[in-house]
Amino acid sequence: MSQEKTKKNSKSNKNKNKDVGPTSSSSASSPSSPNTSGTVSMNAEAQTNNNDQEKQTWEIYKNTLTFNVVAKYDPRINQFVHLTSYCVVYKFDEALNDWSKLDYQGPLIVYSRNCIASEPNSLKVSDVLSNDKLYQYGLMVLNRSKPENFSIGLLATKYLVEEDKEEWGLIVEKNEKLIIVRDFKGDTFGLWIFADEDRDYMSEILKFCIES
C-alpha cells in the first residue's frame, strides 16, 4: 500500500430582578412588570444547544464521508485514529540535500486497519512490502491536486526481525516545520501541517503506531 475540535459551550448568565412593591399602605397594589430575563436566557441556551447539535451532526457526517472515501482506496480501513484538515507532502532529495515539495496536499488521515496478526520479531521488510495485509495502520493524504493520493503503510517495529529493525524499520521524527517519516523503502518524507499543536499531536500518533 502506497497511502477535527473544539465545541464551544456557552451559558448565558441569568439576571435576578427584584420586584419593588408599593410604598403606601393601600390595599390596592400596582401590577409588577413581567420578568423576561429568565425566558431570554433559556432561549439563548436552547439556541446554543441547537448550534452544538448541528456542529456534532456535521462532524459525524464529515467523518463518515471521509471514511467512505478512504475505504475506496483501502478497503481494510477499520477506524480513524486522527484526522487533520490540511497537509502538504515533501520528500527529502539526498542528491540536493534538501526538501522537494510533492504534488500531494489535502486532508491527512491516520487510521487502523484490519490486518493479519503477526508475531514479534517474525517479519522481514521484504515480507511487509509484498503483502499490504500486514500493515496495522495507514497514513493517507486525500489529494486535492490530482486523482492520486499519498499513502504509507505503518507497522510497529517490534514485528520486524532484528536485522531489519534499525536499517529498514519505520522512523518518525519532527523538526520545527515538518513531521519526518521514513518508510520501509528507505524514502524520507516530510509532512507539513499548519498548526503547531496539531502537528505535535499527529507526530505523537505516528510514533505510537510504530512503537506500540
Coordinates of N, CA and C in Angstrom, one line a residue:
M1 N 0.9 -1.2 0.0 CA 0.0 0.0 0.0 C 0.9 1.2 0.0
S2 N 0.7 2.1 -1.0 CA 1.5 3.3 -1.1 C 0.6 4.5 -0.5
Q3 N 0.1 5.2 0.3 CA -1.0 5.9 1.0 C -1.1 7.4 0.5
E4 N -10.3 17.0 14.3 CA -11.2 17.7 13.7 C -11.6 17.7 15.3
K5 N -11.6 21.3 17.3 CA -12.4 20.1 17.7 C -12.9 20.5 19.1
T6 N -12.9 21.6 18.7 CA -13.4 22.2 20.0 C -14.8 22.5 19.8
K7 N -15.6 22.2 20.9 CA -17.0 22.5 20.9 C -17.2 23.6 21.9
K8 N -17.8 24.7 21.5 CA -18.0 25.9 22.4 C -19.3 25.7 23.1
N9 N -19.3 25.6 24.4 CA -20.5 25.5 25.2 C -20.6 26.8 25.9
S10 N -21.5 27.7 25.5 CA -21.7 28.9 26.2 C -23.0 28.9 27.0
K11 N -23.0 29.5 28.2 CA -24.2 29.6 29.0 C -24.4 31.1 29.3
S12 N -25.6 31.5 29.1 CA -26.0 32.9 29.4 C -26.2 33.0 30.9
N13 N -25.7 34.1 31.6 CA -26.0 34.3 33.0 C -27.4 34.9 33.2
K14 N -28.1 34.3 34.1 CA -29.5 34.8 34.4 C -29.4 36.0 35.4
N15 N -30.0 37.1 35.0 CA -30.1 38.2 35.9 C -31.3 38.1 36.8
K16 N -31.0 38.4 38.0 CA -32.1 38.3 39.0 C -32.7 39.7 39.3
N17 N -33.9 39.9 39.0 CA -34.6 41.2 39.2 C -35.4 41.2 40.4
K18 N -35.3 42.2 41.2 CA -36.1 42.3 42.4 C -37.3 43.2 42.1
D19 N -38.5 42.7 42.4 CA -39.7 43.5 42.2 C -39.9 44.4 43.4
V20 N -40.1 45.7 43.1 CA -40.3 46.7 44.1 C -41.7 46.9 44.4
G21 N -42.2 46.7 45.6 CA -43.6 46.8 45.9 C -44.1 48.2 46.2
P22 N -45.3 48.5 46.3 CA -45.8 49.8 46.6 C -45.4 50.3 48.0
T23 N -45.1 51.6 48.1 CA -44.7 52.2 49.3 C -45.8 52.6 50.2
S24 N -47.1 52.7 49.7 CA -48.2 53.1 50.5 C -48.8 51.9 51.2
S25 N -49.7 52.2 52.2 CA -50.3 51.1 52.9 C -51.6 50.7 52.3
S26 N -51.9 51.2 51.1 CA -53.1 50.9 50.4 C -53.2 49.4 50.1
S27 N -54.5 48.9 50.2 CA -54.7 47.5 49.9 C -54.5 47.2 48.4
A28 N -54.7 48.3 47.6 CA -54.5 48.0 46.1 C -53.0 48.1 45.8
S29 N -52.5 47.2 45.0 CA -51.1 47.2 44.6 C -51.1 47.3 43.1
S30 N -50.0 48.0 42.7 CA -49.9 48.1 41.2 C -49.2 46.8 40.7
P31 N -49.6 46.4 39.5 CA -49.0 45.2 38.9 C -47.5 45.4 38.7
S32 N -46.8 44.3 38.9 CA -45.3 44.4 38.7 C -45.1 44.1 37.2
S33 N -43.9 44.6 36.7 CA -43.6 44.3 35.3 C -43.1 42.8 35.2
P34 N -43.5 42.2 34.1 CA -43.1 40.8 33.9 C -41.6 40.7 33.8
N35 N -41.1 39.6 34.4 CA -39.6 39.4 34.4 C -39.3 38.4 33.2
T36 N -38.7 39.0 32.2 CA -38.5 38.3 31.0 C -37.0 37.8 30.8
S37 N -36.2 38.1 31.8 CA -34.8 37.7 31.7 C -34.6 36.2 31.7
G38 N -35.4 35.5 32.5 CA -35.3 34.1 32.5 C -35.6 33.5 31.2
T39 N -36.7 34.0 30.6 CA -37.1 33.5 29.3 C -36.0 33.7 28.2
V40 N -35.5 34.9 28.2 CA -34.4 35.2 27.2 C -33.2 34.3 27.4
S41 N -32.8 34.1 28.7 CA -31.7 33.3 29.0 C -31.9 31.8 28.5
M42 N -33.1 31.3 28.8 CA -33.5 30.0 28.3 C -33.4 29.8 26.8
N43 N -34.0 30.9 26.1 CA -34.0 30.8 24.7 C -32.6 30.8 24.1
A44 N -31.7 31.7 24.7 CA -30.3 31.7 24.3 C -29.6 30.4 24.5
E45 N -29.9 29.8 25.6 CA -29.2 28.5 25.9 C -29.7 27.4 25.0
A46 N -31.0 27.5 24.7 CA -31.6 26.5 23.7 C -31.0 26.6 22.4
Q47 N -30.8 27.9 21.9 CA -30.2 28.2 20.6 C -28.7 27.6 20.6
T48 N -28.0 27.8 21.7 CA -26.6 27.3 21.8 C -26.6 25.8 21.7
N49 N -27.5 25.2 22.4 CA -27.6 23.7 22.3 C -27.9 23.2 20.9
N50 N -28.8 24.0 20.2 CA -29.1 23.6 18.8 C -27.9 23.7 17.9
N51 N -27.1 24.8 18.1 CA -25.9 25.0 17.3 C -24.9 23.9 17.6
D52 N -24.8 23.5 18.9 CA -23.8 22.5 19.2 C -24.3 21.1 18.5
Q53 N -25.5 20.9 18.5 CA -26.0 19.7 17.9 C -25.8 19.7 16.4
E54 N -26.0 20.8 15.8 CA -25.7 20.9 14.4 C -24.3 20.7 14.1
K55 N -23.4 21.2 14.9 CA -21.9 21.0 14.7 C -21.6 19.6 14.8
Q56 N -22.2 18.9 15.9 CA -21.9 17.5 16.1 C -22.4 16.7 14.9
T57 N -23.6 17.0 14.4 CA -24.1 16.3 13.2 C -23.2 16.5 12.0
W58 N -22.7 17.7 11.8 CA -21.9 18.0 10.7 C -20.5 17.2 10.8
E59 N -20.0 17.2 12.0 CA -18.7 16.4 12.2 C -18.9 15.0 11.9
I60 N -20.0 14.4 12.4 CA -20.3 13.0 12.1 C -20.4 12.7 10.6
Y61 N -21.2 13.6 10.0 CA -21.3 13.5 8.5 C -20.0 13.6 7.8
K62 N -19.2 14.6 8.2 CA -17.9 14.8 7.5 C -17.0 13.6 7.7
N63 N -16.9 13.1 9.0 CA -16.1 11.9 9.2 C -16.6 10.7 8.5
T64 N -17.9 10.5 8.4 CA -18.4 9.4 7.7 C -18.1 9.4 6.2
L65 N -18.2 10.6 5.6 CA -17.9 10.8 4.2 C -16.4 10.6 4.0
T66 N -15.6 11.1 4.9 CA -14.1 10.9 4.7 C -13.8 9.4 4.8
F67 N -14.4 8.7 5.8 CA -14.2 7.3 6.0 C -14.5 6.5 4.7
N68 N -15.7 6.9 4.1 CA -16.1 6.2 2.9 C -15.1 6.4 1.7
V69 N -14.6 7.6 1.7 CA -13.6 7.9 0.6 C -12.3 7.1 0.8
V70 N -11.8 7.1 2.0 CA -10.6 6.3 2.3 C -10.8 4.9 2.0
A71 N -12.0 4.4 2.3 CA -12.4 2.9 2.1 C -12.3 2.5 0.7
K72 N -12.5 3.5 -0.2 CA -12.4 3.2 -1.7 C -11.0 2.8 -2.1
Y73 N -10.1 3.5 -1.4 CA -8.7 3.2 -1.7 C -8.0 2.1 -0.8
D74 N -8.5 2.0 0.4 CA -8.0 1.0 1.3 C -9.2 0.3 2.0
P75 N -9.8 -0.8 1.4 CA -10.9 -1.5 2.0 C -10.7 -2.0 3.3
R76 N -9.4 -2.1 3.8 CA -9.1 -2.7 5.1 C -9.2 -1.7 6.2
I77 N -9.6 -0.5 5.9 CA -9.7 0.5 7.0 C -10.7 0.1 8.1
N78 N -10.3 0.3 9.3 CA -11.1 -0.1 10.5 C -11.8 1.1 11.1
Q79 N -10.9 2.0 11.6 CA -11.5 3.2 12.2 C -10.4 4.3 12.1
F80 N -10.9 5.6 12.2 CA -10.0 6.7 12.3 C -9.2 6.8 13.6
V81 N -7.9 7.1 13.5 CA -7.1 7.4 14.7 C -7.0 8.9 14.9
H82 N -6.7 9.6 13.8 CA -6.7 11.1 13.8 C -6.8 11.6 12.4
L83 N -7.4 12.8 12.3 CA -7.6 13.4 11.0 C -7.3 14.9 11.2
T84 N -6.5 15.4 10.3 CA -6.2 16.9 10.2 C -6.6 17.4 8.8
S85 N -7.1 18.6 8.8 CA -7.8 19.1 7.6 C -6.8 19.4 6.4
Y86 N -5.6 19.7 6.7 CA -4.7 20.1 5.6 C -3.2 19.7 5.8
C87 N -2.7 19.1 4.9 CA -1.3 18.7 4.9 C -0.6 18.8 3.6
V88 N 0.7 19.2 3.5 CA 1.4 19.2 2.3 C 2.6 18.2 2.5
V89 N 2.9 17.5 1.4 CA 3.9 16.4 1.5 C 5.2 16.9 0.8
Y90 N 6.3 16.7 1.4 CA 7.6 16.9 0.9 C 8.4 15.6 0.9
K91 N 9.4 15.5 0.0 CA 10.3 14.4 0.0 C 11.8 14.9 0.1
F92 N 12.6 14.2 0.9 CA 14.0 14.6 1.0 C 14.8 14.1 -0.2
D93 N 15.4 15.0 -0.9 CA 16.3 14.7 -2.0 C 17.7 14.6 -1.5
E94 N 18.2 13.4 -1.5 CA 19.6 13.2 -1.0 C 20.6 13.8 -1.9
A95 N 20.4 13.9 -3.2 CA 21.3 14.5 -4.1 C 21.5 16.0 -3.9
L96 N 20.3 16.6 -3.6 CA 20.3 18.0 -3.4 C 20.5 18.4 -1.9
N97 N 20.3 17.4 -1.0 CA 20.4 17.5 0.4 C 19.4 18.6 0.9
D98 N 18.2 18.4 0.3 CA 17.1 19.4 0.6 C 15.8 18.8 0.4
W99 N 14.7 19.5 0.8 CA 13.4 19.0 0.7 C 12.8 19.5 -0.6
S100 N 12.0 18.6 -1.3 CA 11.3 19.0 -2.5 C 9.8 18.8 -2.3
K101 N 9.1 19.8 -2.7 CA 7.6 19.7 -2.5 C 7.0 18.8 -3.5
L102 N 6.2 17.8 -3.0 CA 5.5 16.9 -3.9 C 4.1 17.4 -4.2
D103 N 3.5 16.9 -5.2 CA 2.1 17.3 -5.7 C 1.0 16.6 -4.9
Y104 N 1.2 16.6 -3.6 CA 0.2 16.0 -2.7 C -0.2 17.0 -1.6
Q105 N -1.4 17.3 -1.5 CA -1.9 18.2 -0.4 C -3.4 18.0 -0.2
G106 N -3.8 18.0 1.0 CA -5.2 17.8 1.4 C -5.3 17.3 2.8
P107 N -6.5 16.7 3.2 CA -6.7 16.1 4.5 C -5.8 15.0 4.7
L108 N -5.2 14.9 5.9 CA -4.4 13.8 6.3 C -5.1 12.9 7.3
I109 N -5.2 11.6 7.1 CA -5.9 10.7 7.9 C -4.9 9.6 8.4
V110 N -4.9 9.3 9.7 CA -4.3 8.1 10.2 C -5.4 7.2 10.7
Y111 N -5.3 5.9 10.3 CA -6.4 5.0 10.6 C -5.9 3.6 10.9
S112 N -6.6 2.9 11.7 CA -6.3 1.5 11.9 C -6.8 0.6 10.8
R113 N -6.2 -0.6 10.6 CA -6.6 -1.5 9.6 C -6.9 -2.8 10.1
N114 N -7.7 -3.5 9.4 CA -7.9 -5.0 9.6 C -6.8 -5.7 9.0
C115 N -5.9 -6.2 9.8 CA -4.6 -6.8 9.2 C -4.4 -8.2 9.7
I116 N -3.5 -8.8 9.1 CA -3.1 -10.2 9.5 C -2.2 -10.1 10.8
A117 N -2.6 -10.8 11.8 CA -1.9 -10.8 13.1 C -0.5 -11.4 12.9
S118 N 0.5 -10.8 13.5 CA 1.9 -11.2 13.3 C 2.5 -11.4 14.7
E119 N 3.5 -12.2 14.8 CA 4.3 -12.4 16.0 C 5.5 -11.5 16.0
P120 N 5.8 -11.0 17.2 CA 7.0 -10.1 17.2 C 8.3 -10.8 16.7
N121 N 9.1 -10.0 16.1 CA 10.4 -10.5 15.6 C 10.2 -11.5 14.5
S122 N 9.2 -11.4 13.7 CA 8.9 -12.5 12.7 C 8.9 -12.1 11.3
L123 N 8.9 -10.8 11.0 CA 8.7 -10.3 9.6 C 10.0 -9.6 9.1
K124 N 10.3 -10.0 7.9 CA 11.3 -9.2 7.1 C 10.6 -8.0 6.4
V125 N 11.3 -7.0 6.2 CA 10.8 -5.8 5.5 C 10.3 -6.3 4.1
S126 N 11.0 -7.2 3.5 CA 10.5 -7.6 2.2 C 9.2 -8.3 2.3
D127 N 8.9 -9.0 3.4 CA 7.6 -9.7 3.6 C 6.5 -8.6 3.6
V128 N 6.8 -7.5 4.4 CA 5.8 -6.5 4.6 C 5.5 -5.7 3.2
L129 N 6.6 -5.4 2.5 CA 6.4 -4.7 1.2 C 5.6 -5.5 0.2
S130 N 5.7 -6.9 0.3 CA 5.0 -7.7 -0.7 C 3.6 -8.1 -0.2
N131 N 3.2 -7.7 1.0 CA 1.8 -8.1 1.5 C 1.3 -7.0 2.3
D132 N 0.4 -6.1 1.7 CA -0.1 -5.0 2.4 C -1.2 -5.3 3.5
K133 N -1.5 -6.6 3.6 CA -2.4 -7.1 4.6 C -1.7 -7.0 6.0
L134 N -0.4 -6.9 6.0 CA 0.3 -6.9 7.3 C 0.3 -5.5 8.0
Y135 N 0.1 -4.5 7.3 CA 0.1 -3.1 7.9 C -1.0 -3.0 8.9
Q136 N -0.6 -2.5 10.1 CA -1.6 -2.3 11.2 C -2.3 -1.0 11.0
Y137 N -1.7 0.0 10.5 CA -2.2 1.4 10.4 C -1.9 1.9 9.0
G138 N -2.7 2.9 8.6 CA -2.4 3.5 7.3 C -2.4 5.0 7.5
L139 N -1.6 5.7 6.7 CA -1.5 7.1 6.6 C -1.8 7.5 5.2
M140 N -2.8 8.4 5.1 CA -3.2 8.8 3.7 C -3.5 10.3 3.6
V141 N -3.0 10.9 2.6 CA -3.4 12.3 2.2 C -4.3 12.2 1.0
L142 N -5.6 12.7 1.3 CA -6.6 12.7 0.2 C -6.2 13.9 -0.7
N143 N -5.7 13.6 -1.8 CA -5.1 14.7 -2.6 C -6.1 15.6 -3.3
R144 N -5.9 16.9 -3.2 CA -6.7 17.9 -3.9 C -6.1 18.3 -5.2
S145 N -4.8 17.9 -5.4 CA -4.1 18.4 -6.6 C -4.3 17.5 -7.8
K146 N -4.5 16.2 -7.6 CA -4.7 15.3 -8.7 C -5.3 14.0 -8.1
P147 N -5.8 13.1 -9.0 CA -6.5 11.9 -8.5 C -5.7 11.0 -7.6
E148 N -4.4 11.0 -7.8 CA -3.6 10.1 -7.0 C -3.4 10.6 -5.6
N149 N -3.6 9.7 -4.6 CA -3.4 10.0 -3.2 C -2.0 9.6 -2.7
F150 N -1.5 10.2 -1.6 CA -0.3 9.8 -1.0 C -0.6 8.9 0.2
S151 N 0.1 7.8 0.4 CA -0.2 6.9 1.5 C 1.1 6.1 1.9
I152 N 1.2 5.8 3.2 CA 2.2 5.0 3.7 C 1.6 3.9 4.7
G153 N 2.0 2.7 4.5 CA 1.6 1.7 5.4 C 2.4 1.7 6.7
L154 N 1.8 1.5 7.9 CA 2.5 1.6 9.1 C 2.4 0.2 9.9
L155 N 3.6 -0.1 10.4 CA 3.7 -1.4 11.2 C 4.6 -1.2 12.3
A156 N 4.3 -1.6 13.5 CA 5.2 -1.4 14.7 C 6.5 -2.2 14.5
T157 N 7.6 -1.5 14.9 CA 8.9 -2.1 14.7 C 9.1 -3.4 15.3
K158 N 8.4 -3.7 16.4 CA 8.7 -4.9 17.2 C 8.3 -6.1 16.4
Y159 N 7.6 -6.0 15.3 CA 7.3 -7.2 14.5 C 8.3 -7.5 13.5
L160 N 9.3 -6.7 13.3 CA 10.4 -7.0 12.3 C 11.5 -7.8 12.9
V161 N 12.1 -8.6 12.1 CA 13.3 -9.4 12.6 C 14.4 -8.4 13.0
E162 N 15.2 -8.8 13.9 CA 16.2 -7.9 14.5 C 17.1 -7.3 13.4
E163 N 17.5 -8.0 12.4 CA 18.4 -7.4 11.5 C 17.8 -6.4 10.6
D164 N 16.5 -6.3 10.6 CA 15.8 -5.2 9.7 C 15.4 -4.0 10.5
K165 N 15.3 -4.1 11.8 CA 14.7 -3.1 12.7 C 15.4 -1.8 12.5
E166 N 16.7 -1.7 12.7 CA 17.4 -0.5 12.7 C 17.6 0.1 11.3
E167 N 17.9 -0.8 10.3 CA 18.3 -0.3 9.0 C 17.0 0.0 8.2
W168 N 16.0 -0.8 8.3 CA 14.8 -0.7 7.5 C 13.5 -0.4 8.2
G169 N 13.5 -0.3 9.5 CA 12.3 0.0 10.2 C 11.8 1.4 10.0
L170 N 10.5 1.6 10.2 CA 10.0 3.0 10.1 C 10.6 3.9 11.1
I171 N 10.7 5.2 10.7 CA 11.2 6.2 11.6 C 10.3 7.4 11.5
V172 N 9.9 7.9 12.7 CA 9.1 9.2 12.8 C 9.9 10.2 13.7
E173 N 10.2 11.3 13.1 CA 10.8 12.4 13.8 C 10.1 13.7 13.6
K174 N 10.5 14.8 14.2 CA 9.8 16.1 14.0 C 10.9 17.2 14.1
N175 N 10.8 18.1 13.2 CA 11.6 19.3 13.3 C 10.7 20.5 13.5
E176 N 11.1 21.7 13.3 CA 10.3 22.9 13.6 C 9.1 23.0 12.7
K177 N 9.2 22.4 11.5 CA 8.2 22.6 10.5 C 7.6 21.3 9.9
L178 N 8.3 20.2 10.0 CA 7.8 19.0 9.4 C 7.8 17.8 10.4
I179 N 6.8 16.9 10.1 CA 6.9 15.6 10.7 C 7.6 14.7 9.7
I180 N 8.7 14.1 10.1 CA 9.5 13.4 9.1 C 9.3 11.9 9.3
V181 N 9.0 11.2 8.2 CA 8.7 9.8 8.2 C 9.5 9.1 7.2
R182 N 10.3 8.1 7.6 CA 11.0 7.2 6.7 C 10.2 5.9 6.5
D183 N 9.9 5.6 5.3 CA 9.1 4.4 5.1 C 10.0 3.1 4.9
F184 N 9.3 2.0 4.6 CA 10.0 0.7 4.6 C 10.9 0.6 3.3
K185 N 10.8 1.5 2.4 CA 11.6 1.5 1.2 C 12.9 2.4 1.4
G186 N 12.9 3.1 2.5 CA 14.0 3.9 2.8 C 13.8 5.4 2.3
D187 N 12.7 5.7 1.7 CA 12.4 7.0 1.3 C 12.0 7.9 2.5
T188 N 12.4 9.1 2.5 CA 12.1 10.0 3.7 C 11.1 11.2 3.2
F189 N 10.0 11.3 3.9 CA 9.0 12.3 3.5 C 8.8 13.2 4.7
G190 N 8.4 14.5 4.4 CA 8.1 15.5 5.4 C 6.6 15.9 5.2
L191 N 5.9 15.9 6.3 CA 4.5 16.2 6.4 C 4.4 17.6 7.0
W192 N 3.9 18.6 6.2 CA 3.7 19.9 6.8 C 2.3 20.1 7.2
I193 N 2.1 20.5 8.4 CA 0.7 20.8 9.0 C 0.8 22.1 9.6
F194 N -0.1 23.0 9.3 CA -0.1 24.4 9.6 C 0.0 24.7 11.1
A195 N -0.9 24.1 11.9 CA -1.0 24.4 13.3 C 0.1 23.6 14.1
D196 N 0.9 24.3 14.9 CA 1.9 23.6 15.7 C 1.3 22.5 16.6
E197 N 0.2 22.8 17.3 CA -0.4 21.9 18.2 C -0.9 20.6 17.5
D198 N -1.5 20.8 16.3 CA -1.9 19.7 15.5 C -0.8 18.9 15.0
R199 N 0.3 19.6 14.6 CA 1.5 18.9 14.1 C 2.1 18.0 15.2
D200 N 2.2 18.6 16.4 CA 2.8 17.8 17.5 C 2.0 16.6 17.8
Y201 N 0.6 16.8 17.8 CA -0.2 15.7 18.2 C -0.2 14.6 17.1
M202 N -0.1 15.0 15.8 CA 0.0 14.0 14.8 C 1.3 13.2 14.9
S203 N 2.4 13.9 15.2 CA 3.6 13.3 15.4 C 3.6 12.2 16.5
E204 N 2.9 12.5 17.6 CA 2.8 11.5 18.7 C 2.0 10.3 18.3
I205 N 0.9 10.6 17.5 CA 0.1 9.5 17.0 C 0.9 8.5 16.1
L206 N 1.7 9.1 15.2 CA 2.5 8.3 14.3 C 3.6 7.5 15.1
K207 N 4.2 8.1 16.1 CA 5.2 7.4 16.9 C 4.5 6.3 17.6
F208 N 3.3 6.5 18.1 CA 2.6 5.4 18.8 C 2.4 4.2 17.8
C209 N 2.0 4.5 16.6 CA 1.8 3.5 15.6 C 3.0 2.6 15.4
I210 N 4.2 3.1 15.4 CA 5.3 2.3 15.1 C 6.0 1.8 16.4
E211 N 5.7 2.3 17.6 CA 6.3 1.9 18.8 C 5.4 1.1 19.7
S212 N 4.1 1.0 19.4 CA 3.2 0.2 20.3 C 3.4 -1.3 20.1

